[in-house]
CSV table of C-alpha atoms and ligand atoms in Angstrom, one decimal:
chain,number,residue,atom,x,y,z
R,1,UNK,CA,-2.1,-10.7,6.8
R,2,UNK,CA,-1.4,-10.0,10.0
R,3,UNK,CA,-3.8,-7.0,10.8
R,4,UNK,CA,-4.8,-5.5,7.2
R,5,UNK,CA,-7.6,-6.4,5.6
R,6,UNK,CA,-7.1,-7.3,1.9
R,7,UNK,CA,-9.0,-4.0,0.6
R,8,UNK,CA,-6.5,-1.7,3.2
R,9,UNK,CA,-3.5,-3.4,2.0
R,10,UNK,CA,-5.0,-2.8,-1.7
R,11,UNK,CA,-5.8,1.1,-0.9
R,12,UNK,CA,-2.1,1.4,0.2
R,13,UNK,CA,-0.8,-0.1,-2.9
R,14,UNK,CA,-2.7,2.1,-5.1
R,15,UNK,CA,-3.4,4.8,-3.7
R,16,UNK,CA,-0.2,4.9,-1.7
R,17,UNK,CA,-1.6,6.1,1.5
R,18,UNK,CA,-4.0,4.4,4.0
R,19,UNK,CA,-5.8,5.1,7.5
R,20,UNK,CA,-6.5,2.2,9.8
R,21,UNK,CA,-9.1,2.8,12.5
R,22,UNK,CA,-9.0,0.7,15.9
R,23,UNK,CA,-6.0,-1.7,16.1
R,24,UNK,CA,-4.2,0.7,19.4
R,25,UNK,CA,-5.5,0.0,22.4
R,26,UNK,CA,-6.7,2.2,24.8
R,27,UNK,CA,-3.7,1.0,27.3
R,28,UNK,CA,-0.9,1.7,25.0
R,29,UNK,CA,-2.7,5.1,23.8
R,30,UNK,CA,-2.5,6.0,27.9
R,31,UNK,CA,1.0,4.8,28.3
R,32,UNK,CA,1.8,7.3,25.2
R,33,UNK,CA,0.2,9.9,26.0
R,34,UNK,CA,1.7,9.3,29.5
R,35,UNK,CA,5.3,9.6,28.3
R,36,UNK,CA,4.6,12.3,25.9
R,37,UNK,CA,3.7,14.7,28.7
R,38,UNK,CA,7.0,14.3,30.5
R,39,UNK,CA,9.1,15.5,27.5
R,40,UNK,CA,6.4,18.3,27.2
R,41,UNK,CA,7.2,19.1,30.7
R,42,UNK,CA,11.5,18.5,30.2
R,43,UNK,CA,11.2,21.4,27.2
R,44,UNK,CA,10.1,23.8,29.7
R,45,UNK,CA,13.5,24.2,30.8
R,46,UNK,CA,14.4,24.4,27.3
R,47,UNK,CA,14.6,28.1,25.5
R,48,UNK,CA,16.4,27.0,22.1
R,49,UNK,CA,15.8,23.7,19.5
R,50,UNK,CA,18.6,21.0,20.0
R,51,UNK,CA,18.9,17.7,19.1
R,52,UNK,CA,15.9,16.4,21.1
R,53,UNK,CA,13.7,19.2,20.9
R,54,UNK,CA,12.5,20.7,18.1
R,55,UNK,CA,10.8,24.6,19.4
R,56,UNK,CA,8.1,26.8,17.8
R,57,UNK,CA,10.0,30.5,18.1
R,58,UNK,CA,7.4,31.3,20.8
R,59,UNK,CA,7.9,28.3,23.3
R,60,UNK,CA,8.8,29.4,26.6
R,61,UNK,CA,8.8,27.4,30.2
R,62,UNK,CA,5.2,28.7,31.0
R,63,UNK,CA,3.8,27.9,27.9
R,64,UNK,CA,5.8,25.0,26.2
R,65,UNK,CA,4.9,24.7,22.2
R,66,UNK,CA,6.6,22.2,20.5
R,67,UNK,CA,7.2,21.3,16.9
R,68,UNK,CA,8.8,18.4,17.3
R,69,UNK,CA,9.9,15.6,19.7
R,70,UNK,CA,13.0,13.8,17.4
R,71,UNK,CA,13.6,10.0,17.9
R,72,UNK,CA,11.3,9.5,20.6
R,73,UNK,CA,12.1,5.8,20.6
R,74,UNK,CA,15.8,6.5,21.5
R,75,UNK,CA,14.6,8.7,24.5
R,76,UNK,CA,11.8,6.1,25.9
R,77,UNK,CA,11.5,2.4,26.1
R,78,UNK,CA,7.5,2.8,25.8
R,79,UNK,CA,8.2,4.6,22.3
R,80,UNK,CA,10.3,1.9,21.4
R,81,UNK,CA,8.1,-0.6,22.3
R,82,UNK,CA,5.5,0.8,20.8
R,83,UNK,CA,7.1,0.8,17.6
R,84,UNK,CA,8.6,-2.9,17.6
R,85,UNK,CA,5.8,-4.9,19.3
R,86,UNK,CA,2.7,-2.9,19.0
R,87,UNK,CA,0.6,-3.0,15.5
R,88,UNK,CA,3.5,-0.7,13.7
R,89,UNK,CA,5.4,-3.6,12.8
R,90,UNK,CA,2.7,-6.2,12.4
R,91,UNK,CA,1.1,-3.6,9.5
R,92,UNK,CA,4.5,-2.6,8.3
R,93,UNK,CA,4.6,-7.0,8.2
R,94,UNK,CA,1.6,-6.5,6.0
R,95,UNK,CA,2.6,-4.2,3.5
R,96,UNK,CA,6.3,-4.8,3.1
R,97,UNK,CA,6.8,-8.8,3.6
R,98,UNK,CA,8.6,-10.9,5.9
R,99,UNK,CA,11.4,-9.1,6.6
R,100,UNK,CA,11.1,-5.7,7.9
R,101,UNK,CA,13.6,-2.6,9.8
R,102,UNK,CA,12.9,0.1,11.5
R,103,UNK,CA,14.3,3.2,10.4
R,104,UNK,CA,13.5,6.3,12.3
R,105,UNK,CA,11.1,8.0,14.4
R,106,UNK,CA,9.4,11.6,15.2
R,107,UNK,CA,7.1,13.0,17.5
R,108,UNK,CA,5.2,15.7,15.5
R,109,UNK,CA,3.4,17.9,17.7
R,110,UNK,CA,1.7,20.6,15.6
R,111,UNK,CA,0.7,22.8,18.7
R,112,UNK,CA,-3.1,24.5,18.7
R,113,UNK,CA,-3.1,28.2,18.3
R,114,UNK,CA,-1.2,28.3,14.6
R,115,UNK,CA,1.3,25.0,15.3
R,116,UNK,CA,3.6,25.3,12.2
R,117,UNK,CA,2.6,24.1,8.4
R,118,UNK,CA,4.6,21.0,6.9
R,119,UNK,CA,5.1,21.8,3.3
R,120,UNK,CA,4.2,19.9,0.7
R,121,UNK,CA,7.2,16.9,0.1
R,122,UNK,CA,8.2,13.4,-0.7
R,123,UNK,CA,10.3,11.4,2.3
R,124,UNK,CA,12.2,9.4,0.4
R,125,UNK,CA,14.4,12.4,-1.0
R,126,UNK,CA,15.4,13.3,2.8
R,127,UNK,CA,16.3,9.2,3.0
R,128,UNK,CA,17.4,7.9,-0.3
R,129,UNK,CA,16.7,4.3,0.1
R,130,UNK,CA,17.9,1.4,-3.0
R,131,UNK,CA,14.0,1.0,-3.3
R,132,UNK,CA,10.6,2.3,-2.4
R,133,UNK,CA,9.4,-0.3,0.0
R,134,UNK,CA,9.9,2.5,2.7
R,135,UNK,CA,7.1,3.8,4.5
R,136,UNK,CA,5.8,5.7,7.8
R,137,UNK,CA,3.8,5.1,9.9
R,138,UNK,CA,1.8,7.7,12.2
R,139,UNK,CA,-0.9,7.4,15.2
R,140,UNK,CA,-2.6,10.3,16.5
R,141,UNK,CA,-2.0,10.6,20.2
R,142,UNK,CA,-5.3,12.7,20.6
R,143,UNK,CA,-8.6,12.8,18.4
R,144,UNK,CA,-8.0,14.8,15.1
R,145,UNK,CA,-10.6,17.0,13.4
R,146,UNK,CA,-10.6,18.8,10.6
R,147,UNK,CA,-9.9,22.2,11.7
R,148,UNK,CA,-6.8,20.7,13.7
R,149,UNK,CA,-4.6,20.7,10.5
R,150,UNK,CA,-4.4,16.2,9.7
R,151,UNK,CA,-2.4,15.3,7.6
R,152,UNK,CA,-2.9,15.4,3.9
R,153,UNK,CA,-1.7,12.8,1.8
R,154,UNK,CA,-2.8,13.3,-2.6
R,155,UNK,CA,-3.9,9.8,-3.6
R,156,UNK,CA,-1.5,8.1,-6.2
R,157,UNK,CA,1.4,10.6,-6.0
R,158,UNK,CA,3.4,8.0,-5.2
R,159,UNK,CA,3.2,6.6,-8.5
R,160,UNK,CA,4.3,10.0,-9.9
R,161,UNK,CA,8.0,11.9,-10.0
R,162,UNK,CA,9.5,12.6,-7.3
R,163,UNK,CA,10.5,16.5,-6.7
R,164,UNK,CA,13.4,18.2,-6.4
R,165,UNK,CA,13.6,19.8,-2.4
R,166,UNK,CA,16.3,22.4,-3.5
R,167,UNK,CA,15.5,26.3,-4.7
R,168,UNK,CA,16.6,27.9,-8.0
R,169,UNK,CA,19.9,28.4,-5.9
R,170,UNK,CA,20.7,25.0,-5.2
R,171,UNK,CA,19.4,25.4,-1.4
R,172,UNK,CA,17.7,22.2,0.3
R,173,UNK,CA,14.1,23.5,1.0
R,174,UNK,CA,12.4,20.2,1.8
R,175,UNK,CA,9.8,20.8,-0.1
R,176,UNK,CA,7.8,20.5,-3.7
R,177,UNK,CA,8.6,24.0,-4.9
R,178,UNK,CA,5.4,26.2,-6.5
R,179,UNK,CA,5.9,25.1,-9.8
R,180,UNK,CA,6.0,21.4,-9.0
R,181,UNK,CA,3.0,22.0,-7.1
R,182,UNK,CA,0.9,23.5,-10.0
R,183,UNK,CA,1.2,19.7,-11.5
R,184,UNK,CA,-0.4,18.0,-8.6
R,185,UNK,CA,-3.9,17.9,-7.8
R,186,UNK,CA,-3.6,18.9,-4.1
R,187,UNK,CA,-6.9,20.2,-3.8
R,188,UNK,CA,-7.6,16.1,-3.7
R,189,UNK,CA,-5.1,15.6,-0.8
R,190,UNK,CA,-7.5,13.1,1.8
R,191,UNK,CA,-6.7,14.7,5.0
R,192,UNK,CA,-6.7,12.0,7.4
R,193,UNK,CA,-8.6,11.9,10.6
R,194,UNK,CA,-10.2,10.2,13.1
R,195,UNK,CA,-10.1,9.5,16.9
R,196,UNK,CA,-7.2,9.2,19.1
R,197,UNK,CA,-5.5,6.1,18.0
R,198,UNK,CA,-6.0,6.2,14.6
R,199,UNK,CA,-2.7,5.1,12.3
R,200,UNK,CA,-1.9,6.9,9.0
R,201,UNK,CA,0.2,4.8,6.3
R,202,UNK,CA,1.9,6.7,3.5
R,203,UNK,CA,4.6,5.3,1.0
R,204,UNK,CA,7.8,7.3,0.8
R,205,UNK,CA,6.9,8.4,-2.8
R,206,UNK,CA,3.3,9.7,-1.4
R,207,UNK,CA,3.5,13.9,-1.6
R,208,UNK,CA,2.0,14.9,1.8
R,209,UNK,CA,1.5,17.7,4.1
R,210,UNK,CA,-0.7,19.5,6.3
R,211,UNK,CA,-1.2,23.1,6.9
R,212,UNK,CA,-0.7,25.2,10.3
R,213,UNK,CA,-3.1,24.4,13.3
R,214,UNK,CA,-5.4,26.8,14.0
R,215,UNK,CA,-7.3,25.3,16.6
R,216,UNK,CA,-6.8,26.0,20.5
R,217,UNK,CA,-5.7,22.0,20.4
R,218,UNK,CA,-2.1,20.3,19.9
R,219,UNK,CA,-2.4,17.2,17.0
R,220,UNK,CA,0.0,15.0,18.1
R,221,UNK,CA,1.1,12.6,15.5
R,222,UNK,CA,3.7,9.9,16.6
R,223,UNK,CA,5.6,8.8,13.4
R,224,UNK,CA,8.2,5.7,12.7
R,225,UNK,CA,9.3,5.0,9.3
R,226,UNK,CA,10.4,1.6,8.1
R,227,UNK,CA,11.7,-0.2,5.1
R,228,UNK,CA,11.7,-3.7,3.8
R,229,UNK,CA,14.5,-5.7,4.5
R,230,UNK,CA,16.5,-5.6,1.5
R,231,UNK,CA,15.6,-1.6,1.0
R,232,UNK,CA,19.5,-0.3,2.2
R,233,UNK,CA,19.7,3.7,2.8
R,234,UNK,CA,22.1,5.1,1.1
R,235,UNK,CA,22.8,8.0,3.4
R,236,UNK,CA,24.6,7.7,6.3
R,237,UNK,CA,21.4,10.3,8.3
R,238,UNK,CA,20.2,8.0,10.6
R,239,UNK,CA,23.4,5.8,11.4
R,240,UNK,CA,23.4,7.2,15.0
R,241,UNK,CA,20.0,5.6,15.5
R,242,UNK,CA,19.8,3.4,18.6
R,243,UNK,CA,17.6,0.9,16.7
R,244,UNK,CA,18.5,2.9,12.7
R,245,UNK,CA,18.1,-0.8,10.4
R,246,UNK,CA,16.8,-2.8,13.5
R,247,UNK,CA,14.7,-6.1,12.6
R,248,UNK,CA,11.5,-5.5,13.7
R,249,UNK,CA,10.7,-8.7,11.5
R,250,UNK,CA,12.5,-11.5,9.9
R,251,UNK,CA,15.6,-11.8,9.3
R,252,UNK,CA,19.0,-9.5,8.2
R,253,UNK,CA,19.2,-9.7,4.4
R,254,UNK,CA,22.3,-9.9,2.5
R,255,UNK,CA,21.4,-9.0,-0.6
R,256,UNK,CA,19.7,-5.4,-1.3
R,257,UNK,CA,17.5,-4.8,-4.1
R,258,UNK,CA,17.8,-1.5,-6.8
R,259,UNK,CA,14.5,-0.1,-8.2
R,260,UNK,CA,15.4,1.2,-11.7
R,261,UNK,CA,13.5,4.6,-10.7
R,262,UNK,CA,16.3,6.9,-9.9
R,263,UNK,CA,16.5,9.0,-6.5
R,264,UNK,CA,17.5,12.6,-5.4
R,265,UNK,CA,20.4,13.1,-2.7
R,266,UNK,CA,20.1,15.3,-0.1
R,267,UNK,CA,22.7,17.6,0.9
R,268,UNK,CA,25.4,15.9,3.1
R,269,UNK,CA,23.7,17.0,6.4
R,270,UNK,CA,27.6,15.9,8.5
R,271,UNK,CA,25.4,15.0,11.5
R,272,UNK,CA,23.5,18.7,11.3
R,273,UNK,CA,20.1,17.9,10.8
R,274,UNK,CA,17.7,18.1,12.7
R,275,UNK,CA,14.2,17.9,11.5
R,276,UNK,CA,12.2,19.1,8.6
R,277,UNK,CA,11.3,22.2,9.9
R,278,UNK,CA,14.8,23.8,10.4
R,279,UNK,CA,14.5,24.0,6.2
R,280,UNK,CA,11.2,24.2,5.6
R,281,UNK,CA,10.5,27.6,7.8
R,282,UNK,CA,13.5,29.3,6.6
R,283,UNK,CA,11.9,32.5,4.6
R,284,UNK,CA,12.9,32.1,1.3
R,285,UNK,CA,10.8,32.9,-1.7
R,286,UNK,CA,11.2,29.6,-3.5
R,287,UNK,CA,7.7,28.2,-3.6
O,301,LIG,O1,2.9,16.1,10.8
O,301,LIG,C1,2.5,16.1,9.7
O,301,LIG,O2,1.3,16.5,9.4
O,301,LIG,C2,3.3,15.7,8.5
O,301,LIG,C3,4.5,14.9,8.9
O,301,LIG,C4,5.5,14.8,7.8
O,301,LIG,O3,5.2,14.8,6.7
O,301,LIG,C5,6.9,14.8,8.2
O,301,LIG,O4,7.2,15.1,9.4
O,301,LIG,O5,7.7,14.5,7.3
């Protein structure tokens, strides 16, 4: 193991979550947090959400408020950097073996003062994968209380169903709809929290979210998502990806492995998408 302890790495495996205290320093957390404030200071001149940015409906240039920053690592060497030689890939080592890709990243922001809710979802239905040995990885930017909306992950979804994301009419939602949610304990969801530079882990499977932020503070949650080596997407969503299937560790494999355990499609997206949110705040009355 390279940075797990034995009772982490069991946590994630059952529980299919974990939170790892202490392993970013206090030099890359400034260097970050450093880079992050440049793109919060580039949206200013930014009224609408495009491929880079993804905008609350009140952002303007005097008061930025940002969902989203999407695939920070293909706008910034230190994101990249981050993600490839900080403790990322050395605990994504640790949990999915030798041989280890990167897949994507995302800059959630979740701005103070009522920063948007993520519904309840799986990820694995947005990026079908031939197996489950997909996960994300997140490290708060900032320290994260309670009352500044962490993310809620319920322990051992991930060894449950996974969920449709479309409404009654066939319309991708990305999330669990209200139904689906009445069979999952989500008053257990372990919100996750801690000091700046504290790292989530959740498996693909794991149904997560985390509810608006009401306090005065951003909670900026850097996210990268990767898969063992022989897990192949089987969308073509983040093809486009400067570093999309990148060894991070070990080698290419030519072989990919099939769970049995079928999985969901999304819609075919033709290059549209954007980020979770352009679905998920639509107004529909779905659940
Ligand atoms: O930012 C969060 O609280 C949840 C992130 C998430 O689930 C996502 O972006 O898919």
């Amino acid at each position: 193991m390279k940075q797990l302890s034995n009772a982490q790495k069991q946590h994630y495996l059952e529980q299919g979550y974990c939170k790892i205290p202490g392993l970013v320093s206090i030099e890359w957390l400034t260097e970050l947090n450093q880079v992050t404030a440049q793109f919060v200071e580039e949206s200013r001149d930014v009224s609408q959400s495009n491929r880079r940015f993804d905008l609350e409906a009140d952002h303007s240039a005097s008061a930025p408020r940002l969902r989203r920053l999407n695939s920070p690592v293909d706008l910034h060497e230190t994101y990249w950097r981050f993600a490839s030689e900080g403790p990322f890939a050395d605990i994504a080592e640790d949990l999915l073996g030798a041989h280890v890709k990167f897949h994507h990243s995302k800059l959630n922001f979740k701005w103070g003062g009522g920063g948007e809710a993520v519904k309840w979802h799986q990820d694995i239905q947005f990026w079908p994968h031939t197996n489950y040995d997909v996960l994300t990885l997140g490290v708060y930017l900032t320290d994260v209380s309670a009352d500044m909306a962490p993310m809620g992950i319920i322990p051992g979804s991930h060894h449950g169903p996974l969920f449709d994301l479309y409404d009654e009419y066939e319309q991708w939602t990305g999330h669990i709809r209200r139904a689906d949610l009445e069979t999952l304990e989500t008053d257990q969801a372990d919100y996750v929290q801690g000091p700046a530079g504290t790292i989530t882990v959740h498996n693909c499977r794991a149904v997560h979210g985390s509810p608006p932020n009401m306090s005065p503070s951003p909670r900026p949650l850097l996210l990268c998502a990767y898969s063992a080596g022989d897990a192949m997407p089987i969308t073509s969503l983040t093809a486009g990806g400067k570093y999309s299937e990148v060894m991070v560790r070990g080698e290419r494999q030519k072989w990919a492995r099939f769970d049995g355990r079928p999985v969901p499609m999304p819609p075919d997206w033709g290059g549209s998408y954007q980020s979770i949110f352009q679905y998920q705040q639509e107004k529909r009355d779905n659940g």
